[in-house]
Amino acid sequence: VAIFEVQSDGGGGPIGVAPLAVSRYHRLGGGDVDAAIVYEVLLPQLVAQNGLGQFELTYLDKKRFAEPALRPIAEALKIGLAREVARLRGLGRLSSVSPEQIIKTQPGSHQVPLANGRTVELVSPKLSLAQAQPVLQPFLDPDVIGARRSEYRTVSSGLGPLEDALTRAGLTQADLDLCLLVGGSVDLPGLPEAIEAFLPRARLLRYDPQRDPDGARHAIARGGPAQQPSRAGAGLREGRPDHLRHAGAQTQVPGDAAVPAGLRRQACHCE
């Protein structure tokens, strides 16, 4: 989370951008949500499909074997469900569809090893919005910002980074006018609504999922190369990117691309 002050003379002149604060909140990531889906949704499905007893899986089975195998599945289900929710929201149909009917399925048979050498299978795991809502609720809690840890995972409110950035900037929730949502988790069910309630005066800005379905998710990958010229102008790096930046399969800036001089001046001014 980053907070900026944006100023304009209203006459078509240059826009001034001043960074006020950047959150260094590191206790929360997409992997925490994936872990919650593993333990609350996928492990119960695994137990049911393989006829396992309620307490048959040990701590070692769950933490050291099943969780690493199921996390990529949880991430794919989370992303797929978030995209479907964003699509329905963009069409104005989200409120008319039952949460039980909004479902993401990961086809195929997925092998899950256990500590005793046995392998079990999870077939076509599913995640519905009805299942996701209680799993995600602790990550959207405005009243409990601090991290809560169990023997298996950590839960922390997604509003924590916002609170951290506001504190660093010396601002209150009512001081923000605009909030741009970017990143791979911005379409998590309930998150935009939680941010809107947390920032009562701010107008939420977001990529149009119909025109640019991956815009929010790829914005961070595009931001790295965009920041490169300003870092070069500040003497932090050379002005010629020597690395590739990818968002999915898309190369954002080729490794041998020259940085336009005008962009360097403009970016340095902004930073």
PDB file of C-alpha atoms in Angstrom:
ATOM      1  CA  VAL A   1       0.000   0.000   0.000  1.00  0.00           C
ATOM      2  CA  ALA A   2       1.359   3.407  -1.008  1.00  0.00           C
ATOM      3  CA  ILE A   3      -0.173   6.830  -0.327  1.00  0.00           C
ATOM      4  CA  PHE A   4       0.454   9.776  -2.671  1.00  0.00           C
ATOM      5  CA  GLU A   5      -0.603  13.394  -2.809  1.00  0.00           C
ATOM      6  CA  VAL A   6      -1.580  14.381  -6.351  1.00  0.00           C
ATOM      7  CA  GLN A   7      -1.833  18.056  -7.317  1.00  0.00           C
ATOM      8  CA  SER A   8      -2.950  19.728 -10.529  1.00  0.00           C
ATOM      9  CA  ASP A   9      -3.470  23.370 -11.481  1.00  0.00           C
ATOM     10  CA  GLY A  10      -6.587  22.385 -13.435  1.00  0.00           C
ATOM     11  CA  GLY A  11      -5.285  24.096 -16.559  1.00  0.00           C
ATOM     12  CA  GLY A  12      -3.761  21.122 -18.315  1.00  0.00           C
ATOM     13  CA  GLY A  13      -0.324  21.646 -16.805  1.00  0.00           C
ATOM     14  CA  PRO A  14       1.879  18.941 -15.305  1.00  0.00           C
ATOM     15  CA  ILE A  15       0.519  16.869 -12.449  1.00  0.00           C
ATOM     16  CA  GLY A  16       2.579  16.874  -9.280  1.00  0.00           C
ATOM     17  CA  VAL A  17       2.861  13.608  -7.368  1.00  0.00           C
ATOM     18  CA  ALA A  18       4.395  13.422  -3.896  1.00  0.00           C
ATOM     19  CA  PRO A  19       4.772  10.083  -2.064  1.00  0.00           C
ATOM     20  CA  LEU A  20       3.577  10.330   1.532  1.00  0.00           C
ATOM     21  CA  ALA A  21       3.992   6.791   2.855  1.00  0.00           C
ATOM     22  CA  VAL A  22       4.583   3.163   1.874  1.00  0.00           C
ATOM     23  CA  SER A  23       3.397   0.350   4.072  1.00  0.00           C
ATOM     24  CA  ARG A  24       6.084  -2.089   5.203  1.00  0.00           C
ATOM     25  CA  TYR A  25       3.415  -4.472   6.446  1.00  0.00           C
ATOM     26  CA  HIS A  26       4.780  -7.938   5.747  1.00  0.00           C
ATOM     27  CA  ARG A  27       2.529 -10.212   7.795  1.00  0.00           C
ATOM     28  CA  LEU A  28      -0.010 -10.888   5.061  1.00  0.00           C
ATOM     29  CA  GLY A  29       0.221 -12.323   1.569  1.00  0.00           C
ATOM     30  CA  GLY A  30      -1.768 -14.307  -0.941  1.00  0.00           C
ATOM     31  CA  GLY A  31      -0.221 -17.487   0.431  1.00  0.00           C
ATOM     32  CA  ASP A  32      -2.037 -16.947   3.727  1.00  0.00           C
ATOM     33  CA  VAL A  33      -5.377 -16.977   1.917  1.00  0.00           C
ATOM     34  CA  ASP A  34      -4.299 -20.068  -0.032  1.00  0.00           C
ATOM     35  CA  ALA A  35      -3.434 -21.848   3.228  1.00  0.00           C
ATOM     36  CA  ALA A  36      -6.851 -20.984   4.660  1.00  0.00           C
ATOM     37  CA  ILE A  37      -8.529 -22.518   1.603  1.00  0.00           C
ATOM     38  CA  VAL A  38      -6.374 -25.630   1.972  1.00  0.00           C
ATOM     39  CA  TYR A  39      -7.373 -26.257   5.576  1.00  0.00           C
ATOM     40  CA  GLU A  40     -10.973 -25.073   5.482  1.00  0.00           C
ATOM     41  CA  VAL A  41     -12.081 -26.355   2.056  1.00  0.00           C
ATOM     42  CA  LEU A  42      -9.672 -28.720   0.317  1.00  0.00           C
ATOM     43  CA  LEU A  43      -8.628 -30.958   3.206  1.00  0.00           C
ATOM     44  CA  PRO A  44     -12.268 -31.731   4.101  1.00  0.00           C
ATOM     45  CA  GLN A  45     -12.864 -32.657   0.448  1.00  0.00           C
ATOM     46  CA  LEU A  46      -9.756 -34.875   0.480  1.00  0.00           C
ATOM     47  CA  VAL A  47     -10.910 -36.636   3.641  1.00  0.00           C
ATOM     48  CA  ALA A  48     -14.415 -37.196   2.271  1.00  0.00           C
ATOM     49  CA  GLN A  49     -13.303 -38.459  -1.153  1.00  0.00           C
ATOM     50  CA  ASN A  50     -10.848 -40.976   0.313  1.00  0.00           C
ATOM     51  CA  GLY A  51     -13.019 -42.215   3.160  1.00  0.00           C
ATOM     52  CA  LEU A  52     -10.560 -41.047   5.799  1.00  0.00           C
ATOM     53  CA  GLY A  53     -11.494 -40.674   9.439  1.00  0.00           C
ATOM     54  CA  GLN A  54     -11.935 -37.207  10.893  1.00  0.00           C
ATOM     55  CA  PHE A  55      -8.686 -37.447  12.845  1.00  0.00           C
ATOM     56  CA  GLU A  56      -6.795 -39.871  10.588  1.00  0.00           C
ATOM     57  CA  LEU A  57      -4.541 -37.220   9.056  1.00  0.00           C
ATOM     58  CA  THR A  58      -1.771 -36.233  11.432  1.00  0.00           C
ATOM     59  CA  TYR A  59      -0.149 -32.839  11.841  1.00  0.00           C
ATOM     60  CA  LEU A  60       2.754 -34.085   9.717  1.00  0.00           C
ATOM     61  CA  ASP A  61       0.371 -35.310   7.002  1.00  0.00           C
ATOM     62  CA  LYS A  62      -1.345 -31.934   6.828  1.00  0.00           C
ATOM     63  CA  LYS A  63       1.500 -29.494   7.307  1.00  0.00           C
ATOM     64  CA  ARG A  64       4.468 -31.174   5.629  1.00  0.00           C
ATOM     65  CA  PHE A  65       2.787 -33.182   2.889  1.00  0.00           C
ATOM     66  CA  ALA A  66      -0.783 -32.185   2.042  1.00  0.00           C
ATOM     67  CA  GLU A  67      -0.429 -28.412   2.348  1.00  0.00           C
ATOM     68  CA  PRO A  68       2.448 -28.053  -0.176  1.00  0.00           C
ATOM     69  CA  ALA A  69       0.586 -30.306  -2.618  1.00  0.00           C
ATOM     70  CA  LEU A  70      -2.716 -28.443  -2.246  1.00  0.00           C
ATOM     71  CA  ARG A  71      -1.538 -24.825  -2.154  1.00  0.00           C
ATOM     72  CA  PRO A  72      -1.220 -24.442  -5.957  1.00  0.00           C
ATOM     73  CA  ILE A  73      -4.738 -25.857  -6.315  1.00  0.00           C
ATOM     74  CA  ALA A  74      -6.039 -23.435  -3.698  1.00  0.00           C
ATOM     75  CA  GLU A  75      -4.396 -20.525  -5.507  1.00  0.00           C
ATOM     76  CA  ALA A  76      -5.900 -21.528  -8.855  1.00  0.00           C
ATOM     77  CA  LEU A  77      -9.358 -21.877  -7.314  1.00  0.00           C
ATOM     78  CA  LYS A  78      -9.000 -18.523  -5.543  1.00  0.00           C
ATOM     79  CA  ILE A  79      -7.970 -16.707  -8.731  1.00  0.00           C
ATOM     80  CA  GLY A  80     -10.672 -18.387 -10.802  1.00  0.00           C
ATOM     81  CA  LEU A  81     -13.386 -17.568  -8.285  1.00  0.00           C
ATOM     82  CA  ALA A  82     -12.187 -13.970  -7.955  1.00  0.00           C
ATOM     83  CA  ARG A  83     -12.288 -13.538 -11.733  1.00  0.00           C
ATOM     84  CA  GLU A  84     -15.821 -14.906 -11.919  1.00  0.00           C
ATOM     85  CA  VAL A  85     -16.960 -12.614  -9.107  1.00  0.00           C
ATOM     86  CA  ALA A  86     -15.328  -9.641 -10.871  1.00  0.00           C
ATOM     87  CA  ARG A  87     -16.993 -10.607 -14.157  1.00  0.00           C
ATOM     88  CA  LEU A  88     -20.431 -10.840 -12.567  1.00  0.00           C
ATOM     89  CA  ARG A  89     -19.872  -7.566 -10.699  1.00  0.00           C
ATOM     90  CA  GLY A  90     -18.895  -5.836 -13.940  1.00  0.00           C
ATOM     91  CA  LEU A  91     -22.066  -7.117 -15.599  1.00  0.00           C
ATOM     92  CA  GLY A  92     -24.177  -5.974 -12.647  1.00  0.00           C
ATOM     93  CA  ARG A  93     -25.335  -9.540 -11.984  1.00  0.00           C
ATOM     94  CA  LEU A  94     -23.433 -10.431  -8.808  1.00  0.00           C
ATOM     95  CA  SER A  95     -26.319  -9.714  -6.440  1.00  0.00           C
ATOM     96  CA  SER A  96     -28.735 -11.791  -8.517  1.00  0.00           C
ATOM     97  CA  VAL A  97     -26.712 -15.029  -8.378  1.00  0.00           C
ATOM     98  CA  SER A  98     -26.676 -17.233  -5.292  1.00  0.00           C
ATOM     99  CA  PRO A  99     -23.216 -17.676  -3.688  1.00  0.00           C
ATOM    100  CA  GLU A 100     -23.754 -21.453  -3.899  1.00  0.00           C
ATOM    101  CA  GLN A 101     -24.065 -21.170  -7.687  1.00  0.00           C
ATOM    102  CA  ILE A 102     -20.773 -19.298  -8.194  1.00  0.00           C
ATOM    103  CA  ILE A 103     -18.287 -22.167  -8.321  1.00  0.00           C
ATOM    104  CA  LYS A 104     -14.746 -22.683  -9.588  1.00  0.00           C
ATOM    105  CA  THR A 105     -13.570 -26.249 -10.284  1.00  0.00           C
ATOM    106  CA  GLN A 106     -10.017 -27.445 -10.847  1.00  0.00           C
ATOM    107  CA  PRO A 107     -10.438 -30.456 -13.166  1.00  0.00           C
ATOM    108  CA  GLY A 108      -8.370 -33.602 -12.905  1.00  0.00           C
ATOM    109  CA  SER A 109      -7.031 -35.987 -10.294  1.00  0.00           C
ATOM    110  CA  HIS A 110      -4.437 -34.477  -7.973  1.00  0.00           C
ATOM    111  CA  GLN A 111      -1.994 -36.696  -6.076  1.00  0.00           C
ATOM    112  CA  VAL A 112      -1.435 -35.931  -2.400  1.00  0.00           C
ATOM    113  CA  PRO A 113       1.337 -37.842  -0.569  1.00  0.00           C
ATOM    114  CA  LEU A 114       1.129 -38.672   3.121  1.00  0.00           C
ATOM    115  CA  ALA A 115       3.797 -39.160   5.762  1.00  0.00           C
ATOM    116  CA  ASN A 116       3.458 -42.976   5.780  1.00  0.00           C
ATOM    117  CA  GLY A 117       4.246 -43.203   2.059  1.00  0.00           C
ATOM    118  CA  ARG A 118       0.639 -43.608   0.994  1.00  0.00           C
ATOM    119  CA  THR A 119      -0.770 -41.417  -1.767  1.00  0.00           C
ATOM    120  CA  VAL A 120      -4.378 -40.231  -1.876  1.00  0.00           C
ATOM    121  CA  GLU A 121      -6.212 -38.382  -4.637  1.00  0.00           C
ATOM    122  CA  LEU A 122      -8.269 -35.223  -4.735  1.00  0.00           C
ATOM    123  CA  VAL A 123     -10.554 -35.293  -7.770  1.00  0.00           C
ATOM    124  CA  SER A 124     -11.904 -32.087  -9.333  1.00  0.00           C
ATOM    125  CA  PRO A 125     -11.740 -29.938  -6.188  1.00  0.00           C
ATOM    126  CA  LYS A 126     -14.245 -27.095  -6.015  1.00  0.00           C
ATOM    127  CA  LEU A 127     -14.514 -23.723  -4.335  1.00  0.00           C
ATOM    128  CA  SER A 128     -17.826 -21.872  -4.248  1.00  0.00           C
ATOM    129  CA  LEU A 129     -18.421 -18.316  -3.159  1.00  0.00           C
ATOM    130  CA  ALA A 130     -20.495 -19.688  -0.290  1.00  0.00           C
ATOM    131  CA  GLN A 131     -17.467 -21.684   0.889  1.00  0.00           C
ATOM    132  CA  ALA A 132     -15.047 -18.821   0.335  1.00  0.00           C
ATOM    133  CA  GLN A 133     -16.946 -16.151   2.250  1.00  0.00           C
ATOM    134  CA  PRO A 134     -16.445 -17.579   5.780  1.00  0.00           C
ATOM    135  CA  VAL A 135     -12.847 -18.491   4.922  1.00  0.00           C
ATOM    136  CA  LEU A 136     -12.101 -14.928   3.810  1.00  0.00           C
ATOM    137  CA  GLN A 137     -14.015 -13.155   6.576  1.00  0.00           C
ATOM    138  CA  PRO A 138     -11.054 -13.013   9.043  1.00  0.00           C
ATOM    139  CA  PHE A 139      -8.932 -11.435   6.303  1.00  0.00           C
ATOM    140  CA  LEU A 140     -11.516  -8.639   5.976  1.00  0.00           C
ATOM    141  CA  ASP A 141     -12.035  -7.924   9.674  1.00  0.00           C
ATOM    142  CA  PRO A 142     -11.679  -4.168  10.372  1.00  0.00           C
ATOM    143  CA  ASP A 143     -11.638  -4.695  14.137  1.00  0.00           C
ATOM    144  CA  VAL A 144      -8.863  -7.288  14.493  1.00  0.00           C
ATOM    145  CA  ILE A 145      -5.879  -6.021  12.490  1.00  0.00           C
ATOM    146  CA  GLY A 146      -3.128  -7.985  14.251  1.00  0.00           C
ATOM    147  CA  ALA A 147      -1.935 -11.399  13.115  1.00  0.00           C
ATOM    148  CA  ARG A 148      -3.520 -14.492  14.641  1.00  0.00           C
ATOM    149  CA  ARG A 149      -1.470 -17.673  14.478  1.00  0.00           C
ATOM    150  CA  SER A 150      -2.413 -21.320  14.832  1.00  0.00           C
ATOM    151  CA  GLU A 151      -0.237 -24.392  14.540  1.00  0.00           C
ATOM    152  CA  TYR A 152      -1.063 -24.569  10.840  1.00  0.00           C
ATOM    153  CA  ARG A 153      -1.364 -21.002   9.532  1.00  0.00           C
ATOM    154  CA  THR A 154      -1.523 -17.255  10.133  1.00  0.00           C
ATOM    155  CA  VAL A 155      -4.575 -15.057   9.665  1.00  0.00           C
ATOM    156  CA  SER A 156      -4.302 -11.282   9.432  1.00  0.00           C
ATOM    157  CA  SER A 157      -6.724  -8.642   8.216  1.00  0.00           C
ATOM    158  CA  GLY A 158      -6.116  -7.330   4.704  1.00  0.00           C
ATOM    159  CA  LEU A 159      -6.870  -3.883   6.097  1.00  0.00           C
ATOM    160  CA  GLY A 160      -3.674  -4.005   8.158  1.00  0.00           C
ATOM    161  CA  PRO A 161      -1.466  -2.605   5.377  1.00  0.00           C
ATOM    162  CA  LEU A 162      -3.937   0.267   4.890  1.00  0.00           C
ATOM    163  CA  GLU A 163      -3.853   1.087   8.590  1.00  0.00           C
ATOM    164  CA  ASP A 164      -0.062   0.896   8.572  1.00  0.00           C
ATOM    165  CA  ALA A 165       0.299   3.257   5.599  1.00  0.00           C
ATOM    166  CA  LEU A 166      -2.141   5.771   7.080  1.00  0.00           C
ATOM    167  CA  THR A 167      -0.249   5.775  10.371  1.00  0.00           C
ATOM    168  CA  ARG A 168       3.058   6.379   8.593  1.00  0.00           C
ATOM    169  CA  ALA A 169       1.542   9.262   6.618  1.00  0.00           C
ATOM    170  CA  GLY A 170      -0.084  10.823   9.672  1.00  0.00           C
ATOM    171  CA  LEU A 171      -3.509  10.598   8.041  1.00  0.00           C
ATOM    172  CA  THR A 172      -6.930   9.231   8.960  1.00  0.00           C
ATOM    173  CA  GLN A 173      -9.261   7.043   6.948  1.00  0.00           C
ATOM    174  CA  ALA A 174     -11.382  10.086   6.080  1.00  0.00           C
ATOM    175  CA  ASP A 175      -8.409  11.944   4.550  1.00  0.00           C
ATOM    176  CA  LEU A 176      -8.173   9.784   1.421  1.00  0.00           C
ATOM    177  CA  ASP A 177     -10.057  10.857  -1.704  1.00  0.00           C
ATOM    178  CA  LEU A 178      -9.160   8.089  -4.167  1.00  0.00           C
ATOM    179  CA  CYS A 179      -8.092   4.449  -3.844  1.00  0.00           C
ATOM    180  CA  LEU A 180      -6.699   2.566  -6.841  1.00  0.00           C
ATOM    181  CA  LEU A 181      -7.034  -1.213  -6.492  1.00  0.00           C
ATOM    182  CA  VAL A 182      -4.205  -3.181  -8.103  1.00  0.00           C
ATOM    183  CA  GLY A 183      -2.576  -6.543  -7.513  1.00  0.00           C
ATOM    184  CA  GLY A 184      -3.602 -10.160  -7.760  1.00  0.00           C
ATOM    185  CA  SER A 185      -5.868 -10.163  -4.704  1.00  0.00           C
ATOM    186  CA  VAL A 186      -7.984  -7.056  -5.275  1.00  0.00           C
ATOM    187  CA  ASP A 187     -10.907  -9.087  -6.621  1.00  0.00           C
ATOM    188  CA  LEU A 188     -11.076 -11.446  -3.646  1.00  0.00           C
ATOM    189  CA  PRO A 189     -14.760 -11.708  -2.758  1.00  0.00           C
ATOM    190  CA  GLY A 190     -15.588  -9.065  -0.171  1.00  0.00           C
ATOM    191  CA  LEU A 191     -12.267  -7.218  -0.265  1.00  0.00           C
ATOM    192  CA  PRO A 192     -13.357  -4.219  -2.404  1.00  0.00           C
ATOM    193  CA  GLU A 193     -16.440  -3.821  -0.212  1.00  0.00           C
ATOM    194  CA  ALA A 194     -14.313  -3.991   2.960  1.00  0.00           C
ATOM    195  CA  ILE A 195     -11.925  -1.342   1.615  1.00  0.00           C
ATOM    196  CA  GLU A 196     -14.843   0.867   0.580  1.00  0.00           C
ATOM    197  CA  ALA A 197     -16.275   0.671   4.108  1.00  0.00           C
ATOM    198  CA  PHE A 198     -12.835   1.272   5.662  1.00  0.00           C
ATOM    199  CA  LEU A 199     -12.249   4.407   3.559  1.00  0.00           C
ATOM    200  CA  PRO A 200     -15.610   6.217   3.769  1.00  0.00           C
ATOM    201  CA  ARG A 201     -14.683   9.232   1.590  1.00  0.00           C
ATOM    202  CA  ALA A 202     -12.477   7.545  -0.970  1.00  0.00           C
ATOM    203  CA  ARG A 203     -13.717   6.727  -4.448  1.00  0.00           C
ATOM    204  CA  LEU A 204     -12.484   3.312  -5.506  1.00  0.00           C
ATOM    205  CA  LEU A 205     -10.744   3.136  -8.890  1.00  0.00           C
ATOM    206  CA  ARG A 206     -10.209  -0.169 -10.635  1.00  0.00           C
ATOM    207  CA  TYR A 207      -9.426  -1.717 -13.979  1.00  0.00           C
ATOM    208  CA  ASP A 208     -12.440  -2.594 -16.120  1.00  0.00           C
ATOM    209  CA  PRO A 209     -12.520  -6.436 -16.128  1.00  0.00           C
ATOM    210  CA  GLN A 210     -14.286  -6.415 -19.492  1.00  0.00           C
ATOM    211  CA  ARG A 211     -11.709  -4.245 -21.268  1.00  0.00           C
ATOM    212  CA  ASP A 212      -8.601  -5.403 -19.396  1.00  0.00           C
ATOM    213  CA  PRO A 213      -9.325  -8.532 -17.323  1.00  0.00           C
ATOM    214  CA  ASP A 214      -5.710  -8.877 -16.170  1.00  0.00           C
ATOM    215  CA  GLY A 215      -5.005  -5.167 -15.735  1.00  0.00           C
ATOM    216  CA  ALA A 216      -5.138  -5.113 -11.943  1.00  0.00           C
ATOM    217  CA  ARG A 217      -3.105  -8.301 -11.613  1.00  0.00           C
ATOM    218  CA  HIS A 218      -0.423  -7.165 -14.075  1.00  0.00           C
ATOM    219  CA  ALA A 219      -0.178  -3.588 -12.799  1.00  0.00           C
ATOM    220  CA  ILE A 220       2.511  -4.461 -10.266  1.00  0.00           C
ATOM    221  CA  ALA A 221       4.607  -6.216 -12.913  1.00  0.00           C
ATOM    222  CA  ARG A 222       4.317  -3.162 -15.161  1.00  0.00           C
ATOM    223  CA  GLY A 223       5.168  -0.858 -12.278  1.00  0.00           C
ATOM    224  CA  GLY A 224       8.649  -2.294 -11.825  1.00  0.00           C
ATOM    225  CA  PRO A 225       9.892  -1.352 -15.303  1.00  0.00           C
ATOM    226  CA  ALA A 226       8.037   1.980 -15.118  1.00  0.00           C
ATOM    227  CA  GLN A 227       9.933   2.855 -11.962  1.00  0.00           C
ATOM    228  CA  GLN A 228      13.279   1.913 -13.507  1.00  0.00           C
ATOM    229  CA  PRO A 229      13.929   5.294 -15.200  1.00  0.00           C
ATOM    230  CA  SER A 230      13.308   7.259 -12.019  1.00  0.00           C
ATOM    231  CA  ARG A 231      15.653   5.010 -10.085  1.00  0.00           C
ATOM    232  CA  ALA A 232      18.250   5.528 -12.782  1.00  0.00           C
ATOM    233  CA  GLY A 233      17.779   9.297 -12.636  1.00  0.00           C
ATOM    234  CA  ALA A 234      18.336   9.173  -8.882  1.00  0.00           C
ATOM    235  CA  GLY A 235      21.589   7.296  -9.419  1.00  0.00           C
ATOM    236  CA  LEU A 236      20.194   4.031  -8.074  1.00  0.00           C
ATOM    237  CA  ARG A 237      20.494   1.976 -11.265  1.00  0.00           C
ATOM    238  CA  GLU A 238      21.500   2.388 -14.872  1.00  0.00           C
ATOM    239  CA  GLY A 239      18.840   3.793 -17.168  1.00  0.00           C
ATOM    240  CA  ARG A 240      18.838   0.710 -19.343  1.00  0.00           C
ATOM    241  CA  PRO A 241      16.818  -2.209 -17.938  1.00  0.00           C
ATOM    242  CA  ASP A 242      18.952  -5.341 -17.920  1.00  0.00           C
ATOM    243  CA  HIS A 243      16.228  -7.715 -16.864  1.00  0.00           C
ATOM    244  CA  LEU A 244      12.877  -9.025 -18.018  1.00  0.00           C
ATOM    245  CA  ARG A 245       9.628  -8.263 -16.290  1.00  0.00           C
ATOM    246  CA  HIS A 246       6.791 -10.698 -16.865  1.00  0.00           C
ATOM    247  CA  ALA A 247       3.092 -10.681 -16.051  1.00  0.00           C
ATOM    248  CA  GLY A 248       1.958 -14.167 -16.886  1.00  0.00           C
ATOM    249  CA  ALA A 249       3.445 -14.843 -20.314  1.00  0.00           C
ATOM    250  CA  GLN A 250       3.657 -11.189 -21.329  1.00  0.00           C
ATOM    251  CA  THR A 251       7.016  -9.414 -21.415  1.00  0.00           C
ATOM    252  CA  GLN A 252       6.458  -5.896 -20.091  1.00  0.00           C
ATOM    253  CA  VAL A 253       9.880  -4.406 -20.953  1.00  0.00           C
ATOM    254  CA  PRO A 254      12.387  -6.218 -23.196  1.00  0.00           C
ATOM    255  CA  GLY A 255      15.812  -6.638 -21.636  1.00  0.00           C
ATOM    256  CA  ASP A 256      17.571  -4.558 -24.311  1.00  0.00           C
ATOM    257  CA  ALA A 257      15.003  -1.739 -24.480  1.00  0.00           C
ATOM    258  CA  ALA A 258      16.329   1.814 -24.278  1.00  0.00           C
ATOM    259  CA  VAL A 259      14.665   4.140 -21.803  1.00  0.00           C
ATOM    260  CA  PRO A 260      13.283   7.339 -23.421  1.00  0.00           C
ATOM    261  CA  ALA A 261      14.957  10.443 -22.017  1.00  0.00           C
ATOM    262  CA  GLY A 262      11.631  12.243 -21.624  1.00  0.00           C
ATOM    263  CA  LEU A 263      10.264   9.395 -19.545  1.00  0.00           C
ATOM    264  CA  ARG A 264      13.356   9.558 -17.351  1.00  0.00           C
ATOM    265  CA  ARG A 265      12.803  13.241 -16.583  1.00  0.00           C
ATOM    266  CA  GLN A 266       9.112  12.830 -16.017  1.00  0.00           C
ATOM    267  CA  ALA A 267       9.533   9.781 -13.777  1.00  0.00           C
ATOM    268  CA  CYS A 268      12.259  11.489 -11.769  1.00  0.00           C
ATOM    269  CA  HIS A 269       9.973  14.445 -11.232  1.00  0.00           C
ATOM    270  CA  CYS A 270       7.202  12.147 -10.056  1.00  0.00           C
ATOM    271  CA  GLU A 271       9.407  10.262  -7.649  1.00  0.00           C
TER     272      GLU A 271
END
